Structure formats: structure tokens, C-alpha cells
mmCIF file of C-alpha atoms and ligand atoms in Angstrom:
data_model
loop_
_atom_site.group_PDB
_atom_site.id
_atom_site.type_symbol
_atom_site.label_atom_id
_atom_site.label_comp_id
_atom_site.label_asym_id
_atom_site.label_seq_id
_atom_site.Cartn_x
_atom_site.Cartn_y
_atom_site.Cartn_z
ATOM 1 C CA LEU A 1 0.000 0.000 0.000
ATOM 2 C CA GLU A 2 1.313 3.426 -0.950
ATOM 3 C CA VAL A 3 -0.003 6.464 0.936
ATOM 4 C CA THR A 4 0.264 10.093 -0.139
ATOM 5 C CA GLY A 5 -1.159 12.987 1.849
ATOM 6 C CA ALA A 6 -1.785 16.729 1.509
ATOM 7 C CA PRO A 7 -3.121 19.330 3.948
ATOM 8 C CA ILE A 8 -6.193 21.371 3.033
ATOM 9 C CA PHE A 9 -6.655 24.955 4.052
ATOM 10 C CA SER A 10 -9.763 27.127 4.116
ATOM 11 C CA GLU A 11 -9.856 30.667 2.642
ATOM 12 C CA GLY A 12 -8.327 32.412 5.618
ATOM 13 C CA ASN A 13 -5.428 30.022 5.355
ATOM 14 C CA LYS A 14 -6.761 28.124 8.300
ATOM 15 C CA TRP A 15 -5.849 24.517 8.444
ATOM 16 C CA LYS A 16 -8.953 22.420 7.752
ATOM 17 C CA GLY A 17 -7.726 18.919 7.535
ATOM 18 C CA ILE A 18 -5.728 16.486 5.556
ATOM 19 C CA VAL A 19 -6.402 14.315 2.528
ATOM 20 C CA LEU A 20 -4.879 10.891 2.458
ATOM 21 C CA VAL A 21 -4.762 8.825 -0.715
ATOM 22 C CA PHE A 22 -4.314 5.087 -0.321
ATOM 23 C CA HIS A 23 -3.040 3.459 -3.444
ATOM 24 C CA ASP A 24 -3.035 -0.298 -3.804
ATOM 25 C CA ILE A 25 0.209 -1.051 -5.618
ATOM 26 C CA THR A 26 0.103 -4.842 -5.314
ATOM 27 C CA ASN A 27 -0.750 -5.175 -8.996
ATOM 28 C CA MET A 28 1.889 -2.695 -10.109
ATOM 29 C CA LYS A 29 4.501 -4.493 -8.022
ATOM 30 C CA LYS A 30 3.426 -7.818 -9.517
ATOM 31 C CA LEU A 31 3.699 -6.471 -13.062
ATOM 32 C CA GLU A 32 7.080 -4.971 -12.288
ATOM 33 C CA GLN A 33 8.259 -8.300 -10.875
ATOM 34 C CA MET A 34 6.965 -10.142 -13.955
ATOM 35 C CA ARG A 35 8.821 -7.725 -16.212
ATOM 36 C CA LYS A 36 12.028 -8.236 -14.246
ATOM 37 C CA ASP A 37 11.631 -12.026 -14.319
ATOM 38 C CA PHE A 38 11.058 -11.883 -18.063
ATOM 39 C CA VAL A 39 14.252 -9.891 -18.682
ATOM 40 C CA ALA A 40 16.193 -12.273 -16.438
ATOM 41 C CA ASN A 41 14.768 -15.287 -18.283
ATOM 42 C CA VAL A 42 15.513 -13.864 -21.725
ATOM 43 C CA SER A 43 19.085 -13.041 -20.714
ATOM 44 C CA HIS A 44 19.627 -16.491 -19.316
ATOM 45 C CA GLU A 45 18.146 -18.218 -22.370
ATOM 46 C CA LEU A 46 20.344 -16.147 -24.688
ATOM 47 C CA LYS A 47 23.469 -16.591 -22.628
ATOM 48 C CA THR A 48 23.534 -20.384 -22.649
ATOM 49 C CA PRO A 49 23.815 -20.920 -26.426
ATOM 50 C CA VAL A 50 26.154 -17.951 -26.893
ATOM 51 C CA THR A 51 28.534 -19.286 -24.233
ATOM 52 C CA SER A 52 28.535 -22.658 -25.898
ATOM 53 C CA ILE A 53 29.098 -21.220 -29.404
ATOM 54 C CA ARG A 54 32.041 -19.148 -28.155
ATOM 55 C CA GLY A 55 33.532 -22.024 -26.183
ATOM 56 C CA PHE A 56 33.441 -24.496 -29.048
ATOM 57 C CA SER A 57 34.760 -22.021 -31.639
ATOM 58 C CA GLU A 58 37.641 -21.053 -29.353
ATOM 59 C CA THR A 59 38.531 -24.700 -28.767
ATOM 60 C CA LEU A 60 38.497 -25.282 -32.513
ATOM 61 C CA LEU A 61 40.769 -22.307 -33.152
ATOM 62 C CA ASP A 62 43.095 -23.444 -30.366
ATOM 63 C CA GLY A 63 43.937 -26.548 -32.372
ATOM 64 C CA ALA A 64 40.992 -28.955 -32.107
ATOM 65 C CA MET A 65 40.255 -28.128 -35.743
ATOM 66 C CA LYS A 66 43.099 -30.395 -36.844
ATOM 67 C CA ASP A 67 41.187 -33.414 -35.634
ATOM 68 C CA GLU A 68 38.596 -33.988 -38.298
ATOM 69 C CA ALA A 69 36.146 -35.908 -36.152
ATOM 70 C CA MET A 70 36.275 -33.182 -33.536
ATOM 71 C CA LEU A 71 35.890 -30.479 -36.151
ATOM 72 C CA GLU A 72 32.713 -32.078 -37.426
ATOM 73 C CA GLN A 73 31.328 -32.721 -33.958
ATOM 74 C CA PHE A 74 31.980 -29.182 -32.723
ATOM 75 C CA LEU A 75 30.581 -27.590 -35.854
ATOM 76 C CA GLN A 76 27.408 -29.619 -35.378
ATOM 77 C CA ILE A 77 27.111 -28.258 -31.852
ATOM 78 C CA ILE A 78 27.702 -24.699 -33.029
ATOM 79 C CA LEU A 79 25.045 -25.150 -35.705
ATOM 80 C CA LYS A 80 22.550 -26.562 -33.209
ATOM 81 C CA GLU A 81 23.162 -23.813 -30.650
ATOM 82 C CA SER A 82 22.894 -21.044 -33.233
ATOM 83 C CA GLY A 83 19.630 -22.644 -34.374
ATOM 84 C CA ARG A 84 18.426 -22.419 -30.802
ATOM 85 C CA LEU A 85 19.348 -18.739 -30.679
ATOM 86 C CA GLN A 86 17.485 -18.173 -33.902
ATOM 87 C CA SER A 87 14.282 -19.886 -32.704
ATOM 88 C CA LEU A 88 14.445 -17.950 -29.484
ATOM 89 C CA ILE A 89 14.814 -14.620 -31.249
ATOM 90 C CA LEU A 90 12.015 -15.443 -33.715
ATOM 91 C CA ASP A 91 9.685 -16.486 -30.872
ATOM 92 C CA LEU A 92 10.528 -13.364 -28.878
ATOM 93 C CA LEU A 93 9.718 -11.162 -31.877
ATOM 94 C CA GLU A 94 6.506 -13.096 -32.411
ATOM 95 C CA LEU A 95 5.502 -12.799 -28.769
ATOM 96 C CA SER A 96 6.119 -9.066 -28.707
ATOM 97 C CA LYS A 97 3.987 -8.747 -31.841
ATOM 98 C CA VAL A 98 1.007 -10.710 -30.479
ATOM 99 C CA GLU A 99 1.212 -9.020 -27.081
ATOM 100 C CA ARG A 100 0.792 -5.539 -28.521
ATOM 101 C CA GLU A 101 -2.519 -3.839 -27.816
ATOM 102 C CA ASP A 102 -2.910 -3.007 -31.496
ATOM 103 C CA PHE A 103 -2.097 -6.540 -32.667
ATOM 104 C CA HIS A 104 -3.847 -6.767 -36.009
ATOM 105 C CA LEU A 105 -5.711 -9.828 -37.262
ATOM 106 C CA ALA A 106 -6.420 -10.272 -40.949
ATOM 107 C CA VAL A 107 -9.908 -11.716 -40.460
ATOM 108 C CA GLU A 108 -11.481 -13.802 -43.204
ATOM 109 C CA SER A 109 -13.841 -16.775 -43.501
ATOM 110 C CA ILE A 110 -11.967 -20.021 -42.967
ATOM 111 C CA ASN A 111 -12.992 -23.578 -43.656
ATOM 112 C CA ILE A 112 -11.652 -25.409 -40.606
ATOM 113 C CA GLN A 113 -11.068 -28.694 -42.374
ATOM 114 C CA GLN A 114 -9.157 -26.914 -45.142
ATOM 115 C CA LEU A 115 -7.009 -25.052 -42.629
ATOM 116 C CA LEU A 116 -5.989 -28.263 -40.869
ATOM 117 C CA ASP A 117 -5.465 -30.164 -44.115
ATOM 118 C CA ASP A 118 -3.142 -27.388 -45.274
ATOM 119 C CA LEU A 119 -0.920 -27.611 -42.259
ATOM 120 C CA LEU A 120 -0.600 -31.391 -42.018
ATOM 121 C CA PRO A 121 2.216 -31.512 -44.613
ATOM 122 C CA ILE A 122 4.155 -28.965 -42.523
ATOM 123 C CA VAL A 123 4.225 -31.242 -39.462
ATOM 124 C CA GLU A 124 4.351 -34.505 -41.402
ATOM 125 C CA HIS A 125 8.106 -35.034 -41.311
ATOM 126 C CA GLN A 126 8.276 -34.630 -37.503
ATOM 127 C CA VAL A 127 5.388 -37.052 -37.103
ATOM 128 C CA LYS A 128 7.015 -39.623 -39.404
ATOM 129 C CA GLU A 129 10.416 -39.235 -37.777
ATOM 130 C CA LYS A 130 8.986 -40.478 -34.472
ATOM 131 C CA ASN A 131 6.777 -43.025 -36.152
ATOM 132 C CA ILE A 132 3.721 -41.400 -34.603
ATOM 133 C CA SER A 133 0.252 -42.135 -35.995
ATOM 134 C CA MET A 134 -1.655 -38.936 -36.425
ATOM 135 C CA HIS A 135 -5.308 -38.931 -37.433
ATOM 136 C CA SER A 136 -7.498 -36.002 -38.234
ATOM 137 C CA HIS A 137 -11.216 -36.545 -37.723
ATOM 138 C CA ILE A 138 -11.996 -33.043 -38.826
ATOM 139 C CA GLN A 139 -14.330 -32.854 -41.764
ATOM 140 C CA GLY A 140 -17.248 -30.913 -43.086
ATOM 141 C CA GLU A 141 -17.798 -27.415 -44.317
ATOM 142 C CA THR A 142 -17.722 -25.525 -41.029
ATOM 143 C CA ILE A 143 -16.596 -21.948 -41.424
ATOM 144 C CA VAL A 144 -15.126 -19.729 -38.716
ATOM 145 C CA GLU A 145 -13.977 -16.141 -39.032
ATOM 146 C CA GLY A 146 -10.387 -15.541 -38.088
ATOM 147 C CA ASP A 147 -6.835 -14.900 -39.222
ATOM 148 C CA SER A 148 -5.882 -18.056 -41.079
ATOM 149 C CA SER A 149 -2.106 -17.712 -40.865
ATOM 150 C CA ARG A 150 -2.281 -16.981 -37.121
ATOM 151 C CA LEU A 151 -4.632 -19.899 -36.506
ATOM 152 C CA LYS A 152 -2.332 -22.160 -38.517
ATOM 153 C CA GLN A 153 0.468 -21.044 -36.232
ATOM 154 C CA VAL A 154 -1.667 -22.055 -33.229
ATOM 155 C CA PHE A 155 -2.330 -25.562 -34.519
ATOM 156 C CA ILE A 156 1.232 -26.098 -35.764
ATOM 157 C CA ASN A 157 2.458 -25.198 -32.279
ATOM 158 C CA LEU A 158 0.006 -27.525 -30.544
ATOM 159 C CA ILE A 159 0.704 -30.433 -32.898
ATOM 160 C CA THR A 160 4.474 -29.887 -32.655
ATOM 161 C CA ASN A 161 4.178 -29.989 -28.865
ATOM 162 C CA ALA A 162 2.115 -33.169 -29.074
ATOM 163 C CA VAL A 163 4.934 -34.702 -31.147
ATOM 164 C CA HIS A 164 7.718 -33.466 -28.828
ATOM 165 C CA TYR A 165 6.075 -34.680 -25.648
ATOM 166 C CA THR A 166 5.027 -38.072 -26.993
ATOM 167 C CA GLY A 167 7.294 -41.074 -27.346
ATOM 168 C CA GLU A 168 8.091 -43.070 -30.472
ATOM 169 C CA ASN A 169 5.073 -44.894 -31.939
ATOM 170 C CA GLY A 170 2.695 -42.568 -30.100
ATOM 171 C CA LEU A 171 -0.756 -41.458 -31.174
ATOM 172 C CA ILE A 172 -2.090 -38.016 -31.968
ATOM 173 C CA ASP A 173 -5.757 -37.387 -32.681
ATOM 174 C CA LEU A 174 -7.340 -34.222 -33.993
ATOM 175 C CA THR A 175 -11.068 -33.995 -33.315
ATOM 176 C CA PHE A 176 -13.739 -31.442 -33.808
ATOM 177 C CA GLU A 177 -17.079 -30.498 -32.264
ATOM 178 C CA ASP A 178 -19.456 -28.204 -34.083
ATOM 179 C CA TYR A 179 -21.845 -26.093 -31.962
ATOM 180 C CA HIS A 180 -24.361 -23.404 -32.769
ATOM 181 C CA ASP A 181 -22.029 -20.403 -32.519
ATOM 182 C CA HIS A 182 -18.603 -21.953 -31.909
ATOM 183 C CA VAL A 183 -16.356 -24.915 -32.609
ATOM 184 C CA ILE A 184 -13.985 -26.859 -30.396
ATOM 185 C CA ILE A 185 -10.899 -28.346 -31.966
ATOM 186 C CA SER A 186 -9.012 -30.829 -29.800
ATOM 187 C CA ILE A 187 -5.467 -32.109 -30.112
ATOM 188 C CA GLN A 188 -4.885 -35.247 -28.095
ATOM 189 C CA ASP A 189 -1.674 -37.196 -27.543
ATOM 190 C CA ASN A 190 -0.714 -40.218 -25.471
ATOM 191 C CA GLY A 191 2.590 -38.755 -24.321
ATOM 192 C CA VAL A 192 4.296 -37.806 -21.060
ATOM 193 C CA GLY A 193 1.403 -35.707 -19.743
ATOM 194 C CA ILE A 194 1.600 -32.724 -17.397
ATOM 195 C CA PRO A 195 1.403 -32.936 -13.583
ATOM 196 C CA GLU A 196 -1.837 -31.390 -12.338
ATOM 197 C CA GLU A 197 -0.150 -28.639 -10.320
ATOM 198 C CA GLU A 198 1.850 -27.471 -13.363
ATOM 199 C CA ILE A 199 -1.102 -27.189 -15.740
ATOM 200 C CA PRO A 200 -2.061 -23.616 -14.767
ATOM 201 C CA ARG A 201 1.490 -22.435 -15.437
ATOM 202 C CA ILE A 202 2.271 -23.852 -18.883
ATOM 203 C CA PHE A 203 0.968 -20.752 -20.688
ATOM 204 C CA GLU A 204 3.447 -18.538 -18.861
ATOM 205 C CA ARG A 205 6.405 -17.272 -20.835
ATOM 206 C CA PHE A 206 9.397 -19.618 -20.472
ATOM 207 C CA TYR A 207 7.578 -22.005 -18.165
ATOM 208 C CA ARG A 208 8.498 -25.618 -18.896
ATOM 209 C CA VAL A 209 7.734 -28.713 -16.912
ATOM 210 C CA ASP A 210 10.958 -30.399 -17.967
ATOM 211 C CA LYS A 211 13.574 -27.894 -19.131
ATOM 212 C CA ALA A 212 15.985 -30.442 -20.577
ATOM 213 C CA ARG A 213 13.291 -32.215 -22.569
ATOM 214 C CA SER A 214 11.954 -28.954 -23.953
ATOM 215 C CA ARG A 215 15.445 -27.772 -24.998
ATOM 216 C CA ASN A 216 16.360 -31.075 -26.585
ATOM 217 C CA SER A 217 13.311 -30.955 -28.767
ATOM 218 C CA GLY A 218 14.134 -27.383 -29.800
ATOM 219 C CA GLY A 219 11.493 -25.751 -27.598
ATOM 220 C CA THR A 220 11.823 -22.140 -26.470
ATOM 221 C CA GLY A 221 9.186 -22.183 -23.729
ATOM 222 C CA LEU A 222 7.316 -19.406 -25.545
ATOM 223 C CA GLY A 223 5.061 -21.435 -27.837
ATOM 224 C CA LEU A 224 2.020 -21.705 -25.581
ATOM 225 C CA ALA A 225 2.253 -18.050 -24.524
ATOM 226 C CA ILE A 226 2.051 -17.112 -28.221
ATOM 227 C CA VAL A 227 -0.789 -19.597 -28.812
ATOM 228 C CA LYS A 228 -2.840 -18.201 -25.942
ATOM 229 C CA HIS A 229 -2.463 -14.607 -27.130
ATOM 230 C CA ILE A 230 -3.571 -15.474 -30.652
ATOM 231 C CA ILE A 231 -6.621 -17.399 -29.425
ATOM 232 C CA GLU A 232 -7.606 -14.620 -27.047
ATOM 233 C CA ALA A 233 -7.245 -12.039 -29.810
ATOM 234 C CA HIS A 234 -9.923 -14.141 -31.549
ATOM 235 C CA HIS A 235 -12.018 -14.010 -28.303
ATOM 236 C CA GLY A 236 -11.654 -17.782 -28.055
ATOM 237 C CA SER A 237 -10.180 -19.860 -25.263
ATOM 238 C CA ILE A 238 -7.885 -22.809 -24.695
ATOM 239 C CA GLN A 239 -8.158 -25.550 -22.085
ATOM 240 C CA VAL A 240 -6.005 -28.486 -21.102
ATOM 241 C CA GLU A 241 -6.671 -31.879 -19.600
ATOM 242 C CA SER A 242 -3.725 -34.067 -18.808
ATOM 243 C CA ASP A 243 -2.575 -37.130 -16.899
ATOM 244 C CA VAL A 244 1.047 -37.988 -16.305
ATOM 245 C CA ASP A 245 2.162 -40.905 -18.502
ATOM 246 C CA VAL A 246 -1.306 -41.095 -20.046
ATOM 247 C CA GLY A 247 -1.398 -38.055 -22.272
ATOM 248 C CA THR A 248 -2.642 -34.554 -22.874
ATOM 249 C CA ILE A 249 -5.541 -32.967 -24.664
ATOM 250 C CA PHE A 250 -5.766 -29.307 -25.632
ATOM 251 C CA HIS A 251 -9.222 -27.915 -26.511
ATOM 252 C CA VAL A 252 -9.356 -24.756 -28.601
ATOM 253 C CA LYS A 253 -12.667 -22.896 -28.669
ATOM 254 C CA LEU A 254 -13.257 -20.522 -31.565
ATOM 255 C CA PHE A 255 -16.371 -18.520 -32.375
ATOM 256 C CA LYS A 256 -17.850 -18.751 -35.832
ATOM 257 C CA LYS A 257 -18.475 -14.992 -36.030
ATOM 258 C CA PHE A 258 -15.607 -12.668 -35.251
ATOM 259 C CA THR A 259 -16.625 -9.721 -33.097
ATOM 260 C CA LYS A 260 -14.488 -6.616 -32.817
ATOM 261 C CA ASP A 261 -13.657 -5.317 -29.304
HETATM 262 P P1 ADP B 1 8.220 -25.516 -25.216
HETATM 263 O O1 ADP B 1 8.978 -24.771 -26.228
HETATM 264 O O2 ADP B 1 9.008 -25.815 -23.971
HETATM 265 O O3 ADP B 1 7.495 -26.699 -25.755
HETATM 266 P P2 ADP B 1 5.591 -24.322 -24.796
HETATM 267 O O4 ADP B 1 5.238 -22.951 -24.351
HETATM 268 O O5 ADP B 1 5.106 -24.775 -26.127
HETATM 269 O O6 ADP B 1 7.157 -24.438 -24.677
HETATM 270 O O7 ADP B 1 5.062 -25.362 -23.689
HETATM 271 C C1 ADP B 1 5.356 -25.120 -22.316
HETATM 272 C C2 ADP B 1 5.504 -26.435 -21.560
HETATM 273 O O8 ADP B 1 4.253 -27.112 -21.492
HETATM 274 C C3 ADP B 1 6.465 -27.428 -22.226
HETATM 275 O O9 ADP B 1 7.794 -27.182 -21.876
HETATM 276 C C4 ADP B 1 5.948 -28.753 -21.654
HETATM 277 O O10 ADP B 1 6.480 -28.955 -20.369
HETATM 278 C C5 ADP B 1 4.455 -28.519 -21.515
HETATM 279 N N1 ADP B 1 3.687 -29.086 -22.661
HETATM 280 C C6 ADP B 1 3.183 -28.431 -23.729
HETATM 281 N N2 ADP B 1 2.505 -29.253 -24.552
HETATM 282 C C7 ADP B 1 2.578 -30.479 -23.994
HETATM 283 C C8 ADP B 1 2.069 -31.781 -24.359
HETATM 284 N N3 ADP B 1 1.355 -31.975 -25.478
HETATM 285 N N4 ADP B 1 2.339 -32.820 -23.514
HETATM 286 C C9 ADP B 1 3.058 -32.630 -22.384
HETATM 287 N N5 ADP B 1 3.563 -31.436 -21.984
HETATM 288 C C10 ADP B 1 3.332 -30.376 -22.784
#
């Protein structure tokens, strides 16, 4: 609580009383803390790959380059770490774009089945690589109004996560429910699942249940924060159900008619 005060005087300059203003700054403090945490997280995430890139290039220049096997191995690491930096920077730019108040959506009529059919080839190689069976049960002519490239981004992110957090030979199912004024698109996997107490936090920036697993699969920890912003810009919502070692299901609710704020 922040308190500011000022005396009040009547016309004859006689002291009349005092005004006290009580200002609840809990929210401001919270926002300030979140901002600080974010900067600390970004710095940390950037520092790790940079340190590794520098370390391996220095070792190469110090003579390790002469060993061909080492040269190849270190260059692979440098390539991987610079890829990580690149994804992180791209996701940060994306996040700052979708978090802006004036974030613009190019709204058009979208056939949901078409949208999902279009993005399946984009995720196909990851799905095949892990020998995962993915089935889409989404069909029909249902139309929703929204920004198709942003919504594609949402579903690519959710499907990519389903692939990352599911073991070899896993299953991914895409299903669809059509209601009067909205649709629900669900992405279900039979992967590692999310502990109940962590579920409310997974949409936070940089929050990961298992840091090492996320990094190894090329995750930045920003994907779901971006997804949530895009869905909310469409006035929709996203929900999660999950059981550890059983699997996870994300439900995305989108309205058929887009309403401006
Ligand atoms: P990341 O880049 O780490 O995948 P996200 O923001 O996309 O970041 O997801 C945040 C965290 O939520 C992940 O690190 C993971 O712990 C958890 N998560 C997301 N999707 C799934 C899923 N389908 N199954 C299990 N855990 C998931």
C-alpha cells in the first residue's frame, strides 16, 4: 500500500484537515516483478547458447580443428546452438507482436477442415520421424472467421508440442465439435502428460515442466504463450486436460463470427 497525503486549508489560510490517498500497488509491483523475471529469463536463455558457441569455436581455433572428427562434432554443436538462438529470437519477436494492444488480425472466412489439411504436410516429417500415428477426424464445411495464418500457427504449435512430448510410436488425434455459434478443436496425444499442479502455469512465458526435454526438442518455452495470445485475440479460449504418462488434450474454442472489441 502506498499512501500520499496533503493538507487542506480554508480561505483564511486556516488549516482544515488532511487528505490521504491510499493506493493499492500490489498489482503494479506484480507487473514490475513479472517484467524483471522476463528480462532475467531472456538473458539467461540467450546466454547459454552464446557461451557454448564461443567455447566451441575457441577450442576449434586453439587446435581442435586439426582433428577432423572433432571439427565435425563441434561444428554440429555450433550449428545446433545457433539454431536455438534463432528460434528464441524469432519467438521473442513473435511474442512481442502478439502481445501488442494493437495486434492486427487479418480476419477472413476459414474452412476449418481446409485449414488443418493445409498444415498437415508442414508437421508430417516430424510425425514420421517419431513413427507417430496422427489422425485427423476433422471434416465438413464448417466456417469460422479468423486470421488463417495466425490460426495455422496455433495448430502447428500444438501439434508440434504433441509430437515433442510423446514417445516413439505414439498417437495423436485431432477432433472437432461443431456447436451453434462456436467450434472446439481438440489435439490429443498419449505422451508424457503434465502434472496437475503445473497445468495452470504452462501458458506462462518460459515455463516448462521439464527444461531439458523442452530444450532437446528445440522448444523455447514461448510457444504456448504465443498460442494463448492469438486465441484470445480471436475471443476464443484454450483448455487443457492431462494425466502424467497417459497423455494430454488441448481444446481450442473458436467462435464462428468474429466480433471486434
Ligand atoms: P516448449 O517450447 O518448452 O514446448 P511451450 O510454451 O510450447 O514451450 O510449452 C510449455 C511447456 O508445457 C512445455 O515445456 C511442456 O512442459 C508442456 N507441454 C506443452 N505441450 C505439452 C504436451 N502436449 N504434452 C506434455 N507437456 C506439454
